[in-house]
Amino acid sequence: MKKLLAALTAALLLTPALPVSAAENVRYTLTDGVLTVSGTGALTQEDASGWQDKSGEITAVIVKDGVTALGSGVFKDCTSLQRITLPPSLTQLGPEALSGCTKLKTIEGLEHVTEFDFRCLTGTAWIAQTPFVIRDGALYYAEGTDLEVPEGVTEILPFAFGNLTGERFGSAEPCVITLPEGVEVIGDYAFAYCASVTEVNIPETVTEIGDYAFFDCAALQEIELGDRVTSVGDYAFWDCRSLEQMTVWSRQITFGTEAVGTVVNWDAVMQARLAEGQLTAVEVEALKKLSQSRPLIY
């Protein structure tokens, strides 16, 4: 229950699910368009209040070692910013941390960042040139709609498609995400809050779907899980209000707490398995009775 309440709070407020600790001893200077910031911990919007009214003057940013994260909207809409240097200590970009920095082409030190929150790079010149952040087979961040993820990716990390969350209260164009063969793990929160996604093509190689992986994907209409999937995490498909059919081929699969909520048409799932010869008519009728108390897929 605590995990569900936390996720619902995040959905309503669009706050990051990846917590940060506020920075201490924050100091900054702005000289000839170069903003230099130092401190210990995560920079917050309160810290940014000192330079946001001068954002049009900032052409470069140097963040000193000791700062661990750029919090929500810290450099949002700095439209003159062209270059930012991040220290090895900085491992997280918060929601919309650099979004709207339309001239930002150079991000030095990005290789140290391991946590990318909602829309943290949206609208930058950098992400326009490099729409994927991929390291050692892990997809950290993807930008755009109707995306085909490149081959070689084996894991989708939290909020990898976070740029799509900003459209959840608007009228976003429907989009389709295609994952390549070779992906094995769709991690926690991988597609969470992606309200415009209508379809995700999940390859046969996927074995695990994490907690909240498709949480609040309001436009997702159907999903098919191959026979290698062994686990679906807690609330993985919770509040997928348009989800009409889930086809599950694995006989060795476990579902976490409220993994599918109450939106899945289990009758359609079992009928599909019957049509493919995976179930007999007798088994389907028996399972219908059992599924009145808990969702079953075979």
PDB file of C-alpha atoms in Angstrom:
ATOM      1  CA  MET A   1       0.000   0.000   0.000  1.00  0.00           C
ATOM      2  CA  LYS A   2       2.841   2.405   0.802  1.00  0.00           C
ATOM      3  CA  LYS A   3       4.357   1.839  -2.660  1.00  0.00           C
ATOM      4  CA  LEU A   4       1.001   2.517  -4.315  1.00  0.00           C
ATOM      5  CA  LEU A   5       0.469   5.757  -2.372  1.00  0.00           C
ATOM      6  CA  ALA A   6       3.954   6.919  -3.303  1.00  0.00           C
ATOM      7  CA  ALA A   7       3.338   6.218  -6.979  1.00  0.00           C
ATOM      8  CA  LEU A   8      -0.042   7.970  -6.949  1.00  0.00           C
ATOM      9  CA  THR A   9       1.505  11.021  -5.323  1.00  0.00           C
ATOM     10  CA  ALA A  10       4.176  11.137  -8.016  1.00  0.00           C
ATOM     11  CA  ALA A  11       1.551  10.806 -10.732  1.00  0.00           C
ATOM     12  CA  LEU A  12      -0.515  13.682  -9.397  1.00  0.00           C
ATOM     13  CA  LEU A  13       2.290  16.088  -8.643  1.00  0.00           C
ATOM     14  CA  LEU A  14       4.785  15.002 -11.316  1.00  0.00           C
ATOM     15  CA  THR A  15       7.500  14.977  -8.674  1.00  0.00           C
ATOM     16  CA  PRO A  16      10.589  12.823  -9.242  1.00  0.00           C
ATOM     17  CA  ALA A  17      10.520   9.267  -7.957  1.00  0.00           C
ATOM     18  CA  LEU A  18      14.303   9.533  -7.641  1.00  0.00           C
ATOM     19  CA  PRO A  19      14.887  11.596  -4.461  1.00  0.00           C
ATOM     20  CA  VAL A  20      17.600  14.203  -4.048  1.00  0.00           C
ATOM     21  CA  SER A  21      19.119  15.947  -1.022  1.00  0.00           C
ATOM     22  CA  ALA A  22      19.303  19.747  -1.136  1.00  0.00           C
ATOM     23  CA  ALA A  23      22.738  21.269  -1.625  1.00  0.00           C
ATOM     24  CA  GLU A  24      24.579  23.112   1.111  1.00  0.00           C
ATOM     25  CA  ASN A  25      26.903  26.114   0.876  1.00  0.00           C
ATOM     26  CA  VAL A  26      25.759  26.989  -2.619  1.00  0.00           C
ATOM     27  CA  ARG A  27      27.738  29.787  -4.220  1.00  0.00           C
ATOM     28  CA  TYR A  28      27.761  31.104  -7.756  1.00  0.00           C
ATOM     29  CA  THR A  29      29.360  33.731  -9.928  1.00  0.00           C
ATOM     30  CA  LEU A  30      28.293  35.026 -13.336  1.00  0.00           C
ATOM     31  CA  THR A  31      31.098  36.582 -15.349  1.00  0.00           C
ATOM     32  CA  ASP A  32      31.014  37.297 -19.071  1.00  0.00           C
ATOM     33  CA  GLY A  33      28.146  34.882 -19.555  1.00  0.00           C
ATOM     34  CA  VAL A  34      29.806  32.018 -17.642  1.00  0.00           C
ATOM     35  CA  LEU A  35      27.913  30.820 -14.569  1.00  0.00           C
ATOM     36  CA  THR A  36      30.062  28.910 -12.069  1.00  0.00           C
ATOM     37  CA  VAL A  37      28.188  27.053  -9.315  1.00  0.00           C
ATOM     38  CA  SER A  38      29.605  25.244  -6.284  1.00  0.00           C
ATOM     39  CA  GLY A  39      28.118  23.460  -3.288  1.00  0.00           C
ATOM     40  CA  THR A  40      27.526  20.078  -1.705  1.00  0.00           C
ATOM     41  CA  GLY A  41      24.436  18.063  -2.609  1.00  0.00           C
ATOM     42  CA  ALA A  42      21.665  18.740  -5.134  1.00  0.00           C
ATOM     43  CA  LEU A  43      20.913  22.158  -6.603  1.00  0.00           C
ATOM     44  CA  THR A  44      17.253  23.106  -6.177  1.00  0.00           C
ATOM     45  CA  GLN A  45      14.893  25.691  -7.649  1.00  0.00           C
ATOM     46  CA  GLU A  46      15.490  27.800  -4.552  1.00  0.00           C
ATOM     47  CA  ASP A  47      19.205  27.804  -5.315  1.00  0.00           C
ATOM     48  CA  ALA A  48      18.450  28.700  -8.939  1.00  0.00           C
ATOM     49  CA  SER A  49      16.403  31.758  -7.965  1.00  0.00           C
ATOM     50  CA  GLY A  50      19.627  33.726  -7.765  1.00  0.00           C
ATOM     51  CA  TRP A  51      20.433  33.341 -11.455  1.00  0.00           C
ATOM     52  CA  GLN A  52      17.105  32.615 -13.131  1.00  0.00           C
ATOM     53  CA  ASP A  53      16.298  36.299 -13.619  1.00  0.00           C
ATOM     54  CA  LYS A  54      19.619  36.516 -15.522  1.00  0.00           C
ATOM     55  CA  SER A  55      19.122  33.321 -17.507  1.00  0.00           C
ATOM     56  CA  GLY A  56      19.213  35.163 -20.822  1.00  0.00           C
ATOM     57  CA  GLU A  57      22.815  36.194 -20.099  1.00  0.00           C
ATOM     58  CA  ILE A  58      24.092  32.680 -19.379  1.00  0.00           C
ATOM     59  CA  THR A  59      25.983  31.111 -22.287  1.00  0.00           C
ATOM     60  CA  ALA A  60      28.008  28.541 -20.322  1.00  0.00           C
ATOM     61  CA  VAL A  61      27.688  26.766 -16.972  1.00  0.00           C
ATOM     62  CA  ILE A  62      30.437  25.163 -14.913  1.00  0.00           C
ATOM     63  CA  VAL A  63      29.222  22.996 -12.023  1.00  0.00           C
ATOM     64  CA  LYS A  64      31.931  22.302  -9.473  1.00  0.00           C
ATOM     65  CA  ASP A  65      32.717  18.949  -7.865  1.00  0.00           C
ATOM     66  CA  GLY A  66      30.561  18.297  -4.804  1.00  0.00           C
ATOM     67  CA  VAL A  67      27.238  19.016  -6.474  1.00  0.00           C
ATOM     68  CA  THR A  68      25.421  15.690  -6.830  1.00  0.00           C
ATOM     69  CA  ALA A  69      22.307  16.570  -8.860  1.00  0.00           C
ATOM     70  CA  LEU A  70      20.543  19.247 -10.864  1.00  0.00           C
ATOM     71  CA  GLY A  71      17.090  19.459  -9.321  1.00  0.00           C
ATOM     72  CA  SER A  72      13.760  20.177 -10.957  1.00  0.00           C
ATOM     73  CA  GLY A  73      13.978  22.961 -13.539  1.00  0.00           C
ATOM     74  CA  VAL A  74      17.293  24.345 -12.282  1.00  0.00           C
ATOM     75  CA  PHE A  75      18.388  25.525 -15.735  1.00  0.00           C
ATOM     76  CA  LYS A  76      15.058  25.249 -17.518  1.00  0.00           C
ATOM     77  CA  ASP A  77      14.595  27.616 -20.486  1.00  0.00           C
ATOM     78  CA  CYS A  78      18.082  29.088 -20.328  1.00  0.00           C
ATOM     79  CA  THR A  79      17.775  29.796 -24.036  1.00  0.00           C
ATOM     80  CA  SER A  80      21.252  31.323 -24.429  1.00  0.00           C
ATOM     81  CA  LEU A  81      23.036  28.404 -22.755  1.00  0.00           C
ATOM     82  CA  GLN A  82      25.376  26.631 -25.193  1.00  0.00           C
ATOM     83  CA  ARG A  83      27.664  24.550 -22.985  1.00  0.00           C
ATOM     84  CA  ILE A  84      27.501  22.960 -19.536  1.00  0.00           C
ATOM     85  CA  THR A  85      30.239  21.131 -17.644  1.00  0.00           C
ATOM     86  CA  LEU A  86      29.144  18.581 -15.042  1.00  0.00           C
ATOM     87  CA  PRO A  87      31.510  17.192 -12.365  1.00  0.00           C
ATOM     88  CA  PRO A  88      32.116  13.501 -11.580  1.00  0.00           C
ATOM     89  CA  SER A  89      30.095  13.920  -8.368  1.00  0.00           C
ATOM     90  CA  LEU A  90      26.924  14.774 -10.296  1.00  0.00           C
ATOM     91  CA  THR A  91      24.932  11.633 -11.044  1.00  0.00           C
ATOM     92  CA  GLN A  92      21.343  12.840 -11.437  1.00  0.00           C
ATOM     93  CA  LEU A  93      19.399  15.188 -13.699  1.00  0.00           C
ATOM     94  CA  GLY A  94      16.062  16.095 -12.126  1.00  0.00           C
ATOM     95  CA  PRO A  95      12.755  16.760 -13.919  1.00  0.00           C
ATOM     96  CA  GLU A  96      13.174  19.373 -16.667  1.00  0.00           C
ATOM     97  CA  ALA A  97      16.634  20.232 -15.318  1.00  0.00           C
ATOM     98  CA  LEU A  98      17.874  21.364 -18.740  1.00  0.00           C
ATOM     99  CA  SER A  99      14.660  21.356 -20.767  1.00  0.00           C
ATOM    100  CA  GLY A 100      14.089  24.258 -23.111  1.00  0.00           C
ATOM    101  CA  CYS A 101      17.786  25.096 -23.389  1.00  0.00           C
ATOM    102  CA  THR A 102      17.425  25.289 -27.140  1.00  0.00           C
ATOM    103  CA  LYS A 103      21.054  26.221 -27.899  1.00  0.00           C
ATOM    104  CA  LEU A 104      22.643  23.699 -25.539  1.00  0.00           C
ATOM    105  CA  LYS A 105      24.857  21.590 -27.801  1.00  0.00           C
ATOM    106  CA  THR A 106      27.671  20.527 -25.448  1.00  0.00           C
ATOM    107  CA  ILE A 107      27.202  18.612 -22.177  1.00  0.00           C
ATOM    108  CA  GLU A 108      30.557  17.671 -20.689  1.00  0.00           C
ATOM    109  CA  GLY A 109      30.552  15.062 -17.916  1.00  0.00           C
ATOM    110  CA  LEU A 110      27.242  13.483 -18.896  1.00  0.00           C
ATOM    111  CA  GLU A 111      28.932  10.094 -18.702  1.00  0.00           C
ATOM    112  CA  HIS A 112      28.773  10.338 -14.896  1.00  0.00           C
ATOM    113  CA  VAL A 113      24.985  10.763 -14.835  1.00  0.00           C
ATOM    114  CA  THR A 114      23.089   7.551 -14.081  1.00  0.00           C
ATOM    115  CA  GLU A 115      19.613   8.904 -13.219  1.00  0.00           C
ATOM    116  CA  PHE A 116      17.603  10.800 -15.818  1.00  0.00           C
ATOM    117  CA  ASP A 117      14.234  12.143 -14.647  1.00  0.00           C
ATOM    118  CA  PHE A 118      11.206  13.415 -16.553  1.00  0.00           C
ATOM    119  CA  ARG A 119      12.006  15.588 -19.582  1.00  0.00           C
ATOM    120  CA  CYS A 120      15.428  16.488 -18.209  1.00  0.00           C
ATOM    121  CA  LEU A 121      16.910  16.997 -21.707  1.00  0.00           C
ATOM    122  CA  THR A 122      13.779  17.854 -23.679  1.00  0.00           C
ATOM    123  CA  GLY A 123      14.163  20.687 -26.157  1.00  0.00           C
ATOM    124  CA  THR A 124      17.957  20.867 -26.035  1.00  0.00           C
ATOM    125  CA  ALA A 125      20.073  20.962 -29.159  1.00  0.00           C
ATOM    126  CA  TRP A 126      22.105  18.113 -27.651  1.00  0.00           C
ATOM    127  CA  ILE A 127      19.193  15.671 -27.497  1.00  0.00           C
ATOM    128  CA  ALA A 128      18.055  16.693 -30.974  1.00  0.00           C
ATOM    129  CA  GLN A 129      21.386  15.388 -32.273  1.00  0.00           C
ATOM    130  CA  THR A 130      21.606  12.383 -29.931  1.00  0.00           C
ATOM    131  CA  PRO A 131      18.091  11.077 -29.137  1.00  0.00           C
ATOM    132  CA  PHE A 132      19.318   8.110 -27.071  1.00  0.00           C
ATOM    133  CA  VAL A 133      21.580   7.781 -24.033  1.00  0.00           C
ATOM    134  CA  ILE A 134      22.816   4.181 -24.109  1.00  0.00           C
ATOM    135  CA  ARG A 135      25.681   2.684 -22.113  1.00  0.00           C
ATOM    136  CA  ASP A 136      26.745  -0.950 -21.863  1.00  0.00           C
ATOM    137  CA  GLY A 137      23.429  -2.149 -23.256  1.00  0.00           C
ATOM    138  CA  ALA A 138      21.296  -0.056 -20.897  1.00  0.00           C
ATOM    139  CA  LEU A 139      18.926   2.609 -22.240  1.00  0.00           C
ATOM    140  CA  TYR A 140      19.005   5.557 -19.849  1.00  0.00           C
ATOM    141  CA  TYR A 141      17.054   8.126 -21.819  1.00  0.00           C
ATOM    142  CA  ALA A 142      15.193   8.436 -25.109  1.00  0.00           C
ATOM    143  CA  GLU A 143      13.669  11.519 -26.685  1.00  0.00           C
ATOM    144  CA  GLY A 144      10.869  11.720 -29.216  1.00  0.00           C
ATOM    145  CA  THR A 145       7.829   9.749 -30.305  1.00  0.00           C
ATOM    146  CA  ASP A 146       7.354   6.714 -32.558  1.00  0.00           C
ATOM    147  CA  LEU A 147      10.843   5.604 -31.612  1.00  0.00           C
ATOM    148  CA  GLU A 148      12.704   2.506 -32.710  1.00  0.00           C
ATOM    149  CA  VAL A 149      15.247   1.745 -30.018  1.00  0.00           C
ATOM    150  CA  PRO A 150      18.609   0.766 -31.525  1.00  0.00           C
ATOM    151  CA  GLU A 151      19.881  -2.801 -31.473  1.00  0.00           C
ATOM    152  CA  GLY A 152      22.250  -3.736 -28.679  1.00  0.00           C
ATOM    153  CA  VAL A 153      20.015  -2.532 -25.841  1.00  0.00           C
ATOM    154  CA  THR A 154      19.350  -5.228 -23.223  1.00  0.00           C
ATOM    155  CA  GLU A 155      17.725  -3.199 -20.429  1.00  0.00           C
ATOM    156  CA  ILE A 156      15.317  -0.240 -20.241  1.00  0.00           C
ATOM    157  CA  LEU A 157      16.044   1.856 -17.141  1.00  0.00           C
ATOM    158  CA  PRO A 158      13.675   3.990 -14.985  1.00  0.00           C
ATOM    159  CA  PHE A 159      11.965   6.872 -16.814  1.00  0.00           C
ATOM    160  CA  ALA A 160      13.874   6.123 -20.014  1.00  0.00           C
ATOM    161  CA  PHE A 161      10.945   7.578 -21.957  1.00  0.00           C
ATOM    162  CA  GLY A 162      10.360  10.394 -19.504  1.00  0.00           C
ATOM    163  CA  ASN A 163      10.037  13.021 -22.228  1.00  0.00           C
ATOM    164  CA  LEU A 164       6.545  11.647 -22.908  1.00  0.00           C
ATOM    165  CA  THR A 165       5.312  12.320 -19.365  1.00  0.00           C
ATOM    166  CA  GLY A 166       4.980  16.035 -19.938  1.00  0.00           C
ATOM    167  CA  GLU A 167       2.095  15.375 -22.320  1.00  0.00           C
ATOM    168  CA  ARG A 168      -0.060  13.534 -19.776  1.00  0.00           C
ATOM    169  CA  PHE A 169      -2.354  16.497 -19.178  1.00  0.00           C
ATOM    170  CA  GLY A 170      -2.431  17.608 -22.817  1.00  0.00           C
ATOM    171  CA  SER A 171      -3.623  16.227 -26.123  1.00  0.00           C
ATOM    172  CA  ALA A 172      -0.483  14.414 -27.176  1.00  0.00           C
ATOM    173  CA  GLU A 173      -0.256  12.676 -30.521  1.00  0.00           C
ATOM    174  CA  PRO A 174      -0.429   8.864 -30.162  1.00  0.00           C
ATOM    175  CA  CYS A 175       2.941   7.190 -30.467  1.00  0.00           C
ATOM    176  CA  VAL A 176       4.405   3.697 -30.788  1.00  0.00           C
ATOM    177  CA  ILE A 177       7.643   2.489 -29.214  1.00  0.00           C
ATOM    178  CA  THR A 178       9.503  -0.449 -30.758  1.00  0.00           C
ATOM    179  CA  LEU A 179      12.041  -2.344 -28.677  1.00  0.00           C
ATOM    180  CA  PRO A 180      14.685  -4.437 -30.448  1.00  0.00           C
ATOM    181  CA  GLU A 181      15.316  -8.152 -30.086  1.00  0.00           C
ATOM    182  CA  GLY A 182      17.819  -8.586 -27.298  1.00  0.00           C
ATOM    183  CA  VAL A 183      16.044  -6.505 -24.660  1.00  0.00           C
ATOM    184  CA  GLU A 184      15.726  -8.699 -21.579  1.00  0.00           C
ATOM    185  CA  VAL A 185      14.578  -6.361 -18.801  1.00  0.00           C
ATOM    186  CA  ILE A 186      12.024  -3.554 -18.826  1.00  0.00           C
ATOM    187  CA  GLY A 187      12.930  -1.888 -15.556  1.00  0.00           C
ATOM    188  CA  ASP A 188      10.947  -0.141 -12.829  1.00  0.00           C
ATOM    189  CA  TYR A 189       9.093   2.960 -14.102  1.00  0.00           C
ATOM    190  CA  ALA A 190      10.510   2.444 -17.612  1.00  0.00           C
ATOM    191  CA  PHE A 191       7.342   3.757 -19.331  1.00  0.00           C
ATOM    192  CA  ALA A 192       5.582   5.196 -16.280  1.00  0.00           C
ATOM    193  CA  TYR A 193       3.178   8.083 -16.990  1.00  0.00           C
ATOM    194  CA  CYS A 194       3.748   7.924 -20.772  1.00  0.00           C
ATOM    195  CA  ALA A 195       0.199   8.998 -21.530  1.00  0.00           C
ATOM    196  CA  SER A 196       0.583   9.235 -25.315  1.00  0.00           C
ATOM    197  CA  VAL A 197       1.981   5.727 -25.880  1.00  0.00           C
ATOM    198  CA  THR A 198      -0.632   3.535 -27.557  1.00  0.00           C
ATOM    199  CA  GLU A 199       1.591   0.561 -28.307  1.00  0.00           C
ATOM    200  CA  VAL A 200       4.880  -0.926 -27.159  1.00  0.00           C
ATOM    201  CA  ASN A 201       6.275  -3.768 -29.248  1.00  0.00           C
ATOM    202  CA  ILE A 202       7.881  -6.078 -26.711  1.00  0.00           C
ATOM    203  CA  PRO A 203      10.375  -8.562 -28.198  1.00  0.00           C
ATOM    204  CA  GLU A 204      10.441 -12.266 -27.447  1.00  0.00           C
ATOM    205  CA  THR A 205      13.706 -11.861 -25.541  1.00  0.00           C
ATOM    206  CA  VAL A 206      12.135  -9.977 -22.598  1.00  0.00           C
ATOM    207  CA  THR A 207      12.153 -11.996 -19.366  1.00  0.00           C
ATOM    208  CA  GLU A 208      11.271  -9.410 -16.718  1.00  0.00           C
ATOM    209  CA  ILE A 209       8.986  -6.382 -16.374  1.00  0.00           C
ATOM    210  CA  GLY A 210       9.641  -4.244 -13.314  1.00  0.00           C
ATOM    211  CA  ASP A 211       7.471  -2.474 -10.752  1.00  0.00           C
ATOM    212  CA  TYR A 212       5.339   0.363 -12.184  1.00  0.00           C
ATOM    213  CA  ALA A 213       6.892  -0.293 -15.610  1.00  0.00           C
ATOM    214  CA  PHE A 214       3.777   0.906 -17.500  1.00  0.00           C
ATOM    215  CA  PHE A 215       2.061   2.692 -14.625  1.00  0.00           C
ATOM    216  CA  ASP A 216      -0.531   5.245 -15.799  1.00  0.00           C
ATOM    217  CA  CYS A 217       0.019   4.634 -19.518  1.00  0.00           C
ATOM    218  CA  ALA A 218      -3.495   5.899 -20.150  1.00  0.00           C
ATOM    219  CA  ALA A 219      -3.527   5.351 -23.934  1.00  0.00           C
ATOM    220  CA  LEU A 220      -1.931   1.894 -24.020  1.00  0.00           C
ATOM    221  CA  GLN A 221      -4.451  -0.335 -25.807  1.00  0.00           C
ATOM    222  CA  GLU A 222      -2.953  -3.817 -25.865  1.00  0.00           C
ATOM    223  CA  ILE A 223       0.160  -5.638 -24.818  1.00  0.00           C
ATOM    224  CA  GLU A 224       1.663  -9.016 -25.662  1.00  0.00           C
ATOM    225  CA  LEU A 225       4.113 -10.789 -23.394  1.00  0.00           C
ATOM    226  CA  GLY A 226       6.208 -13.575 -24.893  1.00  0.00           C
ATOM    227  CA  ASP A 227       6.827 -17.012 -23.465  1.00  0.00           C
ATOM    228  CA  ARG A 228      10.118 -16.011 -21.828  1.00  0.00           C
ATOM    229  CA  VAL A 229       8.574 -13.483 -19.443  1.00  0.00           C
ATOM    230  CA  THR A 230       8.813 -14.900 -15.920  1.00  0.00           C
ATOM    231  CA  SER A 231       7.765 -11.925 -13.777  1.00  0.00           C
ATOM    232  CA  VAL A 232       5.636  -8.789 -13.946  1.00  0.00           C
ATOM    233  CA  GLY A 233       6.266  -6.365 -11.087  1.00  0.00           C
ATOM    234  CA  ASP A 234       3.972  -4.598  -8.639  1.00  0.00           C
ATOM    235  CA  TYR A 235       1.485  -2.202 -10.281  1.00  0.00           C
ATOM    236  CA  ALA A 236       3.259  -2.722 -13.612  1.00  0.00           C
ATOM    237  CA  PHE A 237       0.099  -2.026 -15.649  1.00  0.00           C
ATOM    238  CA  TRP A 238      -1.927  -0.209 -13.011  1.00  0.00           C
ATOM    239  CA  ASP A 239      -4.243   2.543 -14.284  1.00  0.00           C
ATOM    240  CA  CYS A 240      -3.764   1.661 -17.936  1.00  0.00           C
ATOM    241  CA  ARG A 241      -7.315   2.788 -18.602  1.00  0.00           C
ATOM    242  CA  SER A 242      -7.385   1.962 -22.333  1.00  0.00           C
ATOM    243  CA  LEU A 243      -5.832  -1.485 -22.019  1.00  0.00           C
ATOM    244  CA  GLU A 244      -8.382  -3.885 -23.506  1.00  0.00           C
ATOM    245  CA  GLN A 245      -6.305  -6.978 -24.125  1.00  0.00           C
ATOM    246  CA  MET A 246      -3.210  -8.559 -22.664  1.00  0.00           C
ATOM    247  CA  THR A 247      -1.885 -11.639 -24.418  1.00  0.00           C
ATOM    248  CA  VAL A 248       0.401 -13.743 -22.237  1.00  0.00           C
ATOM    249  CA  TRP A 249       2.195 -16.778 -23.643  1.00  0.00           C
ATOM    250  CA  SER A 250       4.362 -17.805 -20.705  1.00  0.00           C
ATOM    251  CA  ARG A 251       3.249 -20.647 -18.421  1.00  0.00           C
ATOM    252  CA  GLN A 252       5.956 -19.757 -15.893  1.00  0.00           C
ATOM    253  CA  ILE A 253       4.971 -16.187 -15.111  1.00  0.00           C
ATOM    254  CA  THR A 254       4.255 -14.476 -11.791  1.00  0.00           C
ATOM    255  CA  PHE A 255       2.401 -11.206 -11.284  1.00  0.00           C
ATOM    256  CA  GLY A 256       3.219  -8.764  -8.497  1.00  0.00           C
ATOM    257  CA  THR A 257       0.720  -6.893  -6.344  1.00  0.00           C
ATOM    258  CA  GLU A 258      -2.083  -5.441  -8.499  1.00  0.00           C
ATOM    259  CA  ALA A 259       0.169  -5.821 -11.522  1.00  0.00           C
ATOM    260  CA  VAL A 260      -2.712  -5.265 -13.902  1.00  0.00           C
ATOM    261  CA  GLY A 261      -5.263  -3.602 -11.647  1.00  0.00           C
ATOM    262  CA  THR A 262      -8.744  -4.372 -12.905  1.00  0.00           C
ATOM    263  CA  VAL A 263      -8.469  -3.240 -16.518  1.00  0.00           C
ATOM    264  CA  VAL A 264      -7.398  -6.395 -18.351  1.00  0.00           C
ATOM    265  CA  ASN A 265      -9.959  -8.355 -20.348  1.00  0.00           C
ATOM    266  CA  TRP A 266      -8.973 -11.779 -19.036  1.00  0.00           C
ATOM    267  CA  ASP A 267     -11.680 -13.477 -21.061  1.00  0.00           C
ATOM    268  CA  ALA A 268     -10.033 -12.179 -24.244  1.00  0.00           C
ATOM    269  CA  VAL A 269      -6.651 -13.330 -22.977  1.00  0.00           C
ATOM    270  CA  MET A 270      -7.863 -16.864 -22.369  1.00  0.00           C
ATOM    271  CA  GLN A 271      -9.798 -16.995 -25.638  1.00  0.00           C
ATOM    272  CA  ALA A 272      -6.625 -16.023 -27.507  1.00  0.00           C
ATOM    273  CA  ARG A 273      -4.742 -18.835 -25.785  1.00  0.00           C
ATOM    274  CA  LEU A 274      -7.573 -21.208 -26.658  1.00  0.00           C
ATOM    275  CA  ALA A 275      -7.379 -20.159 -30.322  1.00  0.00           C
ATOM    276  CA  GLU A 276      -3.627 -20.794 -30.360  1.00  0.00           C
ATOM    277  CA  GLY A 277      -4.050 -24.226 -28.823  1.00  0.00           C
ATOM    278  CA  GLN A 278      -2.428 -23.265 -25.542  1.00  0.00           C
ATOM    279  CA  LEU A 279      -5.598 -24.077 -23.584  1.00  0.00           C
ATOM    280  CA  THR A 280      -8.495 -26.467 -23.986  1.00  0.00           C
ATOM    281  CA  ALA A 281     -12.119 -25.341 -23.718  1.00  0.00           C
ATOM    282  CA  VAL A 282     -12.439 -27.238 -20.424  1.00  0.00           C
ATOM    283  CA  GLU A 283      -9.388 -25.440 -19.019  1.00  0.00           C
ATOM    284  CA  VAL A 284     -10.773 -22.061 -20.093  1.00  0.00           C
ATOM    285  CA  GLU A 285     -14.056 -22.639 -18.271  1.00  0.00           C
ATOM    286  CA  ALA A 286     -12.261 -23.839 -15.148  1.00  0.00           C
ATOM    287  CA  LEU A 287      -9.969 -20.845 -15.146  1.00  0.00           C
ATOM    288  CA  LYS A 288     -12.843 -18.416 -15.592  1.00  0.00           C
ATOM    289  CA  LYS A 289     -14.240 -19.630 -12.289  1.00  0.00           C
ATOM    290  CA  LEU A 290     -10.888 -19.318 -10.549  1.00  0.00           C
ATOM    291  CA  SER A 291     -10.225 -15.867 -11.983  1.00  0.00           C
ATOM    292  CA  GLN A 292     -13.210 -14.451 -10.115  1.00  0.00           C
ATOM    293  CA  SER A 293     -11.055 -14.325  -7.013  1.00  0.00           C
ATOM    294  CA  ARG A 294      -7.702 -13.441  -8.580  1.00  0.00           C
ATOM    295  CA  PRO A 295      -6.435 -12.797 -12.100  1.00  0.00           C
ATOM    296  CA  LEU A 296      -4.980 -15.808 -13.868  1.00  0.00           C
ATOM    297  CA  ILE A 297      -3.625 -16.107 -17.358  1.00  0.00           C
ATOM    298  CA  TYR A 298      -3.590 -19.861 -17.946  1.00  0.00           C
TER     299      TYR A 298
END
